[in-house]
mmCIF file of C-alpha atoms and ligand atoms in Angstrom:
data_model
loop_
_atom_site.group_PDB
_atom_site.id
_atom_site.type_symbol
_atom_site.label_atom_id
_atom_site.label_comp_id
_atom_site.label_asym_id
_atom_site.label_seq_id
_atom_site.Cartn_x
_atom_site.Cartn_y
_atom_site.Cartn_z
ATOM 1 C CA UNK A 1 -10.949 100.320 143.744
ATOM 2 C CA UNK A 2 -8.448 101.339 146.419
ATOM 3 C CA UNK A 3 -6.940 104.895 146.418
ATOM 4 C CA UNK A 4 -4.381 106.392 148.768
ATOM 5 C CA UNK A 5 -4.084 110.153 149.105
ATOM 6 C CA UNK A 6 -0.713 111.166 150.459
ATOM 7 C CA UNK A 7 -1.171 114.387 152.398
ATOM 8 C CA UNK A 8 2.417 115.574 152.648
ATOM 9 C CA UNK A 9 3.583 118.118 155.235
ATOM 10 C CA UNK A 10 5.359 120.862 153.319
ATOM 11 C CA UNK A 11 7.628 122.749 155.739
ATOM 12 C CA UNK A 12 10.592 125.103 155.003
ATOM 13 C CA UNK A 13 12.973 123.021 157.204
ATOM 14 C CA UNK A 14 13.068 120.192 154.645
ATOM 15 C CA UNK A 15 14.934 120.507 151.355
ATOM 16 C CA UNK A 16 13.070 119.830 148.079
ATOM 17 C CA UNK A 17 15.343 116.929 147.312
ATOM 18 C CA UNK A 18 14.746 115.379 150.703
ATOM 19 C CA UNK A 19 11.006 115.671 150.298
ATOM 20 C CA UNK A 20 11.187 114.146 146.789
ATOM 21 C CA UNK A 21 13.005 111.093 148.189
ATOM 22 C CA UNK A 22 10.608 110.876 151.164
ATOM 23 C CA UNK A 23 7.548 111.094 148.944
ATOM 24 C CA UNK A 24 8.977 108.449 146.562
ATOM 25 C CA UNK A 25 9.285 106.098 149.518
ATOM 26 C CA UNK A 26 5.742 106.803 150.662
ATOM 27 C CA UNK A 27 4.384 106.082 147.118
ATOM 28 C CA UNK A 28 6.340 102.778 147.124
ATOM 29 C CA UNK A 29 4.658 101.825 150.384
ATOM 30 C CA UNK A 30 1.262 102.081 148.620
ATOM 31 C CA UNK A 31 1.930 98.982 146.438
ATOM 32 C CA UNK A 32 -1.432 97.221 146.160
ATOM 33 C CA UNK A 33 -3.453 100.468 145.719
ATOM 34 C CA UNK A 34 -5.019 101.154 142.333
ATOM 35 C CA UNK A 35 -4.465 104.882 142.437
ATOM 36 C CA UNK A 36 -2.135 107.042 144.542
ATOM 37 C CA UNK A 37 -2.635 110.837 144.667
ATOM 38 C CA UNK A 38 -0.221 113.557 145.827
ATOM 39 C CA UNK A 39 -0.940 117.238 146.469
ATOM 40 C CA UNK A 40 -0.380 120.399 144.426
ATOM 41 C CA UNK A 41 3.203 121.851 144.249
ATOM 42 C CA UNK A 42 4.410 119.700 147.054
ATOM 43 C CA UNK A 43 8.112 120.206 146.173
ATOM 44 C CA UNK A 44 7.926 123.921 146.949
ATOM 45 C CA UNK A 45 4.589 124.546 148.615
ATOM 46 C CA UNK A 46 1.823 126.232 146.785
ATOM 47 C CA UNK A 47 2.296 129.563 148.544
ATOM 48 C CA UNK A 48 6.129 129.616 148.414
ATOM 49 C CA UNK A 49 6.086 131.977 145.410
ATOM 50 C CA UNK A 50 9.804 132.822 145.743
ATOM 51 C CA UNK A 51 10.725 129.200 145.080
ATOM 52 C CA UNK A 52 8.687 128.809 141.920
ATOM 53 C CA UNK A 53 11.388 130.260 139.737
ATOM 54 C CA UNK A 54 14.367 128.560 141.489
ATOM 55 C CA UNK A 55 12.771 125.143 141.753
ATOM 56 C CA UNK A 56 10.945 125.062 138.412
ATOM 57 C CA UNK A 57 11.761 122.002 136.417
ATOM 58 C CA UNK A 58 11.297 120.939 132.813
ATOM 59 C CA UNK A 59 8.419 118.499 132.419
ATOM 60 C CA UNK A 60 10.777 115.509 132.406
ATOM 61 C CA UNK A 61 12.822 116.876 135.306
ATOM 62 C CA UNK A 62 13.864 115.342 138.677
ATOM 63 C CA UNK A 63 10.323 115.077 140.104
ATOM 64 C CA UNK A 64 9.094 113.412 136.889
ATOM 65 C CA UNK A 65 11.947 110.911 137.047
ATOM 66 C CA UNK A 66 11.451 110.196 140.698
ATOM 67 C CA UNK A 67 7.673 109.737 140.429
ATOM 68 C CA UNK A 68 7.857 107.679 137.257
ATOM 69 C CA UNK A 69 10.148 105.287 139.108
ATOM 70 C CA UNK A 70 8.055 105.269 142.221
ATOM 71 C CA UNK A 71 4.866 104.487 140.221
ATOM 72 C CA UNK A 72 6.545 101.566 138.426
ATOM 73 C CA UNK A 73 8.239 100.221 141.618
ATOM 74 C CA UNK A 74 4.839 100.285 143.333
ATOM 75 C CA UNK A 75 2.908 99.123 140.276
ATOM 76 C CA UNK A 76 0.251 101.824 140.857
ATOM 77 C CA UNK A 77 -1.428 104.610 138.866
ATOM 78 C CA UNK A 78 0.103 107.714 140.353
ATOM 79 C CA UNK A 79 -1.351 111.165 140.219
ATOM 80 C CA UNK A 80 1.896 112.831 141.224
ATOM 81 C CA UNK A 81 0.321 116.107 142.217
ATOM 82 C CA UNK A 82 1.712 119.135 140.426
ATOM 83 C CA UNK A 83 5.184 120.658 139.823
ATOM 84 C CA UNK A 84 6.293 124.153 138.872
ATOM 85 C CA UNK A 85 7.005 123.366 135.183
ATOM 86 C CA UNK A 86 9.481 125.437 133.194
ATOM 87 C CA UNK A 87 8.431 125.437 129.583
ATOM 88 C CA UNK A 88 11.509 126.315 127.556
ATOM 89 C CA UNK A 89 9.305 128.265 125.075
ATOM 90 C CA UNK A 90 7.001 130.002 127.509
ATOM 91 C CA UNK A 91 6.176 130.898 131.163
ATOM 92 C CA UNK A 92 6.067 128.596 134.195
ATOM 93 C CA UNK A 93 3.026 126.361 134.631
ATOM 94 C CA UNK A 94 1.511 124.619 137.543
ATOM 95 C CA UNK A 95 1.457 121.126 135.954
ATOM 96 C CA UNK A 96 0.018 117.866 137.211
ATOM 97 C CA UNK A 97 1.547 114.579 136.122
ATOM 98 C CA UNK A 98 -0.159 111.211 135.934
ATOM 99 C CA UNK A 99 1.845 108.009 135.579
ATOM 100 C CA UNK A 100 0.745 104.530 134.631
ATOM 101 C CA UNK A 101 1.846 101.517 136.736
ATOM 102 C CA UNK A 102 4.666 100.928 134.278
ATOM 103 C CA UNK A 103 5.972 104.454 134.906
ATOM 104 C CA UNK A 104 4.844 105.957 131.548
ATOM 105 C CA UNK A 105 3.485 109.499 131.564
ATOM 106 C CA UNK A 106 -0.287 109.046 130.923
ATOM 107 C CA UNK A 107 -1.213 112.770 131.138
ATOM 108 C CA UNK A 108 -0.030 116.246 132.024
ATOM 109 C CA UNK A 109 -2.544 118.984 133.036
ATOM 110 C CA UNK A 110 -1.646 122.646 133.278
ATOM 111 C CA UNK A 111 -3.833 124.309 135.954
ATOM 112 C CA UNK A 112 -6.290 126.542 134.280
ATOM 113 C CA UNK A 113 -7.304 128.893 137.108
ATOM 114 C CA UNK A 114 -4.294 130.451 138.801
ATOM 115 C CA UNK A 115 -4.660 131.720 142.366
ATOM 116 C CA UNK A 116 -3.575 135.102 143.697
ATOM 117 C CA UNK A 117 -5.656 137.706 141.813
ATOM 118 C CA UNK A 118 -2.928 140.299 141.115
ATOM 119 C CA UNK A 119 -0.012 138.461 142.712
ATOM 120 C CA UNK A 120 1.551 135.087 143.415
ATOM 121 C CA UNK A 121 0.713 132.217 141.106
ATOM 122 C CA UNK A 122 -1.558 134.412 139.058
ATOM 123 C CA UNK A 123 1.316 136.567 137.879
ATOM 124 C CA UNK A 124 4.191 134.063 138.071
ATOM 125 C CA UNK A 125 2.654 131.312 136.098
ATOM 126 C CA UNK A 126 0.841 130.826 132.801
ATOM 127 C CA UNK A 127 -2.647 129.480 132.510
ATOM 128 C CA UNK A 128 -3.395 126.075 131.044
ATOM 129 C CA UNK A 129 -6.221 125.844 128.516
ATOM 130 C CA UNK A 130 -6.979 122.113 128.041
ATOM 131 C CA UNK A 131 -9.243 119.811 129.930
ATOM 132 C CA UNK A 132 -7.593 116.467 130.630
ATOM 133 C CA UNK A 133 -9.131 113.066 131.419
ATOM 134 C CA UNK A 134 -7.388 109.726 131.779
ATOM 135 C CA UNK A 135 -8.869 106.320 131.365
ATOM 136 C CA UNK A 136 -7.863 103.992 134.208
ATOM 137 C CA UNK A 137 -8.987 100.312 134.158
ATOM 138 C CA UNK A 138 -11.701 101.013 136.758
ATOM 139 C CA UNK A 139 -12.833 104.612 135.984
ATOM 140 C CA UNK A 140 -12.105 107.745 133.962
ATOM 141 C CA UNK A 141 -10.448 110.434 136.014
ATOM 142 C CA UNK A 142 -10.799 114.105 135.312
ATOM 143 C CA UNK A 143 -7.963 116.457 136.429
ATOM 144 C CA UNK A 144 -8.259 119.779 138.178
ATOM 145 C CA UNK A 145 -6.008 121.607 140.617
ATOM 146 C CA UNK A 146 -6.761 123.494 143.864
ATOM 147 C CA UNK A 147 -8.316 126.898 142.996
ATOM 148 C CA UNK A 148 -9.995 125.140 139.995
ATOM 149 C CA UNK A 149 -12.347 123.716 142.604
ATOM 150 C CA UNK A 150 -14.141 127.082 142.660
ATOM 151 C CA UNK A 151 -15.101 126.906 138.970
ATOM 152 C CA UNK A 152 -17.954 124.428 138.373
ATOM 153 C CA UNK A 153 -17.887 124.824 134.555
ATOM 154 C CA UNK A 154 -14.483 123.240 134.445
ATOM 155 C CA UNK A 155 -15.816 120.068 136.148
ATOM 156 C CA UNK A 156 -18.871 119.987 133.918
ATOM 157 C CA UNK A 157 -16.478 120.074 131.003
ATOM 158 C CA UNK A 158 -14.635 117.108 132.431
ATOM 159 C CA UNK A 159 -17.880 115.216 132.941
ATOM 160 C CA UNK A 160 -18.866 115.938 129.356
ATOM 161 C CA UNK A 161 -15.498 114.471 128.386
ATOM 162 C CA UNK A 162 -16.330 111.266 130.201
ATOM 163 C CA UNK A 163 -14.967 111.806 133.716
ATOM 164 C CA UNK A 164 -16.437 109.810 136.569
ATOM 165 C CA UNK A 165 -13.861 110.465 139.285
ATOM 166 C CA UNK A 166 -12.532 113.986 139.753
ATOM 167 C CA UNK A 167 -9.026 114.084 141.152
ATOM 168 C CA UNK A 168 -7.768 117.345 142.607
ATOM 169 C CA UNK A 169 -4.357 117.989 144.184
ATOM 170 C CA UNK A 170 -4.259 121.114 146.272
ATOM 171 C CA UNK A 171 -2.364 123.309 148.639
ATOM 172 C CA UNK A 172 -5.458 124.787 150.332
ATOM 173 C CA UNK A 173 -5.024 127.044 153.336
ATOM 174 C CA UNK A 174 -6.521 126.433 156.719
ATOM 175 C CA UNK A 175 -8.102 129.933 156.575
ATOM 176 C CA UNK A 176 -10.639 128.709 153.968
ATOM 177 C CA UNK A 177 -11.067 125.074 155.041
ATOM 178 C CA UNK A 178 -14.854 125.379 155.216
ATOM 179 C CA UNK A 179 -14.870 126.308 151.474
ATOM 180 C CA UNK A 180 -12.727 123.211 150.704
ATOM 181 C CA UNK A 181 -15.102 120.784 152.226
ATOM 182 C CA UNK A 182 -18.209 122.422 150.906
ATOM 183 C CA UNK A 183 -16.882 122.759 147.328
ATOM 184 C CA UNK A 184 -15.560 119.196 147.246
ATOM 185 C CA UNK A 185 -19.055 117.921 148.166
ATOM 186 C CA UNK A 186 -20.778 120.314 145.743
ATOM 187 C CA UNK A 187 -18.605 119.237 142.841
ATOM 188 C CA UNK A 188 -19.384 115.579 143.687
ATOM 189 C CA UNK A 189 -23.131 116.077 143.947
ATOM 190 C CA UNK A 190 -23.609 118.309 140.930
ATOM 191 C CA UNK A 191 -21.447 116.097 138.696
ATOM 192 C CA UNK A 192 -22.543 112.789 140.261
ATOM 193 C CA UNK A 193 -18.910 111.806 140.445
ATOM 194 C CA UNK A 194 -16.419 110.719 143.010
ATOM 195 C CA UNK A 195 -14.146 113.521 144.207
ATOM 196 C CA UNK A 196 -10.620 112.701 145.428
ATOM 197 C CA UNK A 197 -9.064 115.909 146.813
ATOM 198 C CA UNK A 198 -5.548 115.714 148.278
ATOM 199 C CA UNK A 199 -4.116 118.732 150.179
ATOM 200 C CA UNK A 200 -1.013 119.455 152.062
ATOM 201 C CA UNK A 201 -0.259 119.707 155.807
ATOM 202 C CA UNK A 202 2.167 121.888 157.693
ATOM 203 C CA UNK A 203 2.920 125.558 157.216
ATOM 204 C CA UNK A 204 5.023 127.103 154.484
ATOM 205 C CA UNK A 205 5.577 130.774 153.519
ATOM 206 C CA UNK A 206 3.584 131.658 156.695
ATOM 207 C CA UNK A 207 0.436 129.926 155.349
ATOM 208 C CA UNK A 208 -0.978 127.126 157.576
ATOM 209 C CA UNK A 209 -2.363 124.400 155.368
ATOM 210 C CA UNK A 210 -5.769 122.836 155.815
ATOM 211 C CA UNK A 211 -4.878 119.205 155.327
ATOM 212 C CA UNK A 212 -8.251 117.450 155.552
ATOM 213 C CA UNK A 213 -7.856 115.611 152.231
ATOM 214 C CA UNK A 214 -11.230 114.266 151.397
ATOM 215 C CA UNK A 215 -13.007 111.579 149.345
ATOM 216 C CA UNK A 216 -16.643 112.202 148.424
ATOM 217 C CA UNK A 217 -19.021 109.801 146.670
ATOM 218 C CA UNK A 218 -21.372 110.696 143.871
ATOM 219 C CA UNK A 219 -24.220 111.266 146.373
ATOM 220 C CA UNK A 220 -22.124 113.830 148.225
ATOM 221 C CA UNK A 221 -21.348 111.609 151.225
ATOM 222 C CA UNK A 222 -17.874 111.917 152.676
ATOM 223 C CA UNK A 223 -16.277 108.476 152.443
ATOM 224 C CA UNK A 224 -13.034 109.461 154.193
ATOM 225 C CA UNK A 225 -11.387 112.661 155.493
ATOM 226 C CA UNK A 226 -7.926 113.213 156.839
ATOM 227 C CA UNK A 227 -6.974 115.330 159.861
ATOM 228 C CA UNK A 228 -4.731 118.358 159.753
ATOM 229 C CA UNK A 229 -1.275 116.670 159.864
ATOM 230 C CA UNK A 230 0.704 114.469 157.524
ATOM 231 C CA UNK A 231 -1.366 111.425 156.756
ATOM 232 C CA UNK A 232 -2.100 108.794 154.159
ATOM 233 C CA UNK A 233 -5.849 108.587 153.574
ATOM 234 C CA UNK A 234 -6.804 105.238 152.076
ATOM 235 C CA UNK A 235 -10.241 104.507 150.774
ATOM 236 C CA UNK A 236 -12.048 101.696 149.006
ATOM 237 C CA UNK A 237 -14.809 102.747 146.590
ATOM 238 C CA UNK A 238 -16.888 101.239 143.772
ATOM 239 C CA UNK A 239 -16.615 103.316 140.660
ATOM 240 C CA UNK A 240 -19.797 101.572 139.323
ATOM 241 C CA UNK A 241 -21.731 103.807 141.744
ATOM 242 C CA UNK A 242 -21.296 106.688 139.306
ATOM 243 C CA UNK A 243 -23.387 105.016 136.631
ATOM 244 C CA UNK A 244 -25.901 103.761 139.231
ATOM 245 C CA UNK A 245 -26.332 107.293 140.686
ATOM 246 C CA UNK A 246 -26.635 108.907 137.269
ATOM 247 C CA UNK A 247 -29.197 106.248 136.238
ATOM 248 C CA UNK A 248 -31.346 106.363 139.345
ATOM 249 C CA UNK A 249 -31.296 110.186 139.784
ATOM 250 C CA UNK A 250 -30.738 111.399 136.196
ATOM 251 C CA UNK A 251 -30.310 115.096 136.908
ATOM 252 C CA UNK A 252 -27.475 115.478 134.497
ATOM 253 C CA UNK A 253 -29.926 114.631 131.691
ATOM 254 C CA UNK A 254 -32.076 117.639 132.695
ATOM 255 C CA UNK A 255 -29.417 120.245 131.905
ATOM 256 C CA UNK A 256 -30.591 123.096 129.764
ATOM 257 C CA UNK A 257 -27.665 124.258 127.699
ATOM 258 C CA UNK A 258 -27.116 127.567 125.884
ATOM 259 C CA UNK A 259 -29.391 129.702 128.021
ATOM 260 C CA UNK A 260 -29.686 133.193 126.739
ATOM 261 C CA UNK A 261 -28.550 136.180 128.764
ATOM 262 C CA UNK A 262 -31.485 137.950 130.514
ATOM 263 C CA UNK A 263 -32.916 140.904 128.629
ATOM 264 C CA UNK A 264 -32.477 144.235 130.406
ATOM 265 C CA UNK A 265 -35.762 145.607 131.646
ATOM 266 C CA UNK A 266 -36.258 149.306 130.985
HETATM 267 N N1 LIG B 1 -3.123 127.059 145.487
HETATM 268 C C1 LIG B 1 -4.363 127.484 145.316
HETATM 269 O O1 LIG B 1 -4.932 127.345 144.288
HETATM 270 C C2 LIG B 1 -5.020 128.069 146.485
HETATM 271 C C3 LIG B 1 -6.520 128.234 146.372
HETATM 272 C C4 LIG B 1 -7.144 128.891 147.562
HETATM 273 O O2 LIG B 1 -6.479 129.211 148.491
HETATM 274 C C5 LIG B 1 -8.593 129.195 147.460
HETATM 275 O O3 LIG B 1 -9.223 128.926 146.469
HETATM 276 O O4 LIG B 1 -9.113 129.661 148.521
#
């Protein structure tokens, strides 16, 4: 299976519309790949909080239209990263879109863990509540977004729902790049799954981005890693290695579920 992770540079000097057109062209160039992955909130930048409201789109808005067309022109499965979604009935959401090679929407995932504690995304956007997996011809992908990477129970839920390849668009800052690499490898090892994590490059809203998109195999080995700048990271991997790893080292079968809370001594 061939995957291309498009690590876009998100910089203030470029308009959202220009970036949308540019990204569409980059997706078309990936014809022949099985799966193409884009980063989190690449239209605005994950930290450009002041743009969330002005650039928010309905689910089937301009980014949806452009990416559906790019997926069908290229004939690829496209994880189109996430958009600031305006739900007419509710708050904004950080919503990932997955398109089939014919340009149909295969899945939408609203980010469950919002970043920012008492500001930013955490107050500007609503939280999703549903785990989402998508069956591709070669593998079942499980969806998570950026800060979700810190919450292992979400990924275990995806594995329980059948995921073998965990796909994570992100806008991860350079400041915490060591966490990014470590957590991507940890999620791969503990879930005996491939991890495809696609970040952004450049600097927006004063936050330098880590880049370093990464693909990790079910044994925790890094198959490919990007540098800091805009880059397309292409990797070939064998999804059958998930079953082989889970069979030969069946740690997932040794899970003990429903542990009781410790009793207080004294
Ligand atoms: N956009 C994000 O979710 C940022 C996450 C982050 O910076 C971190 O977890 O650290």
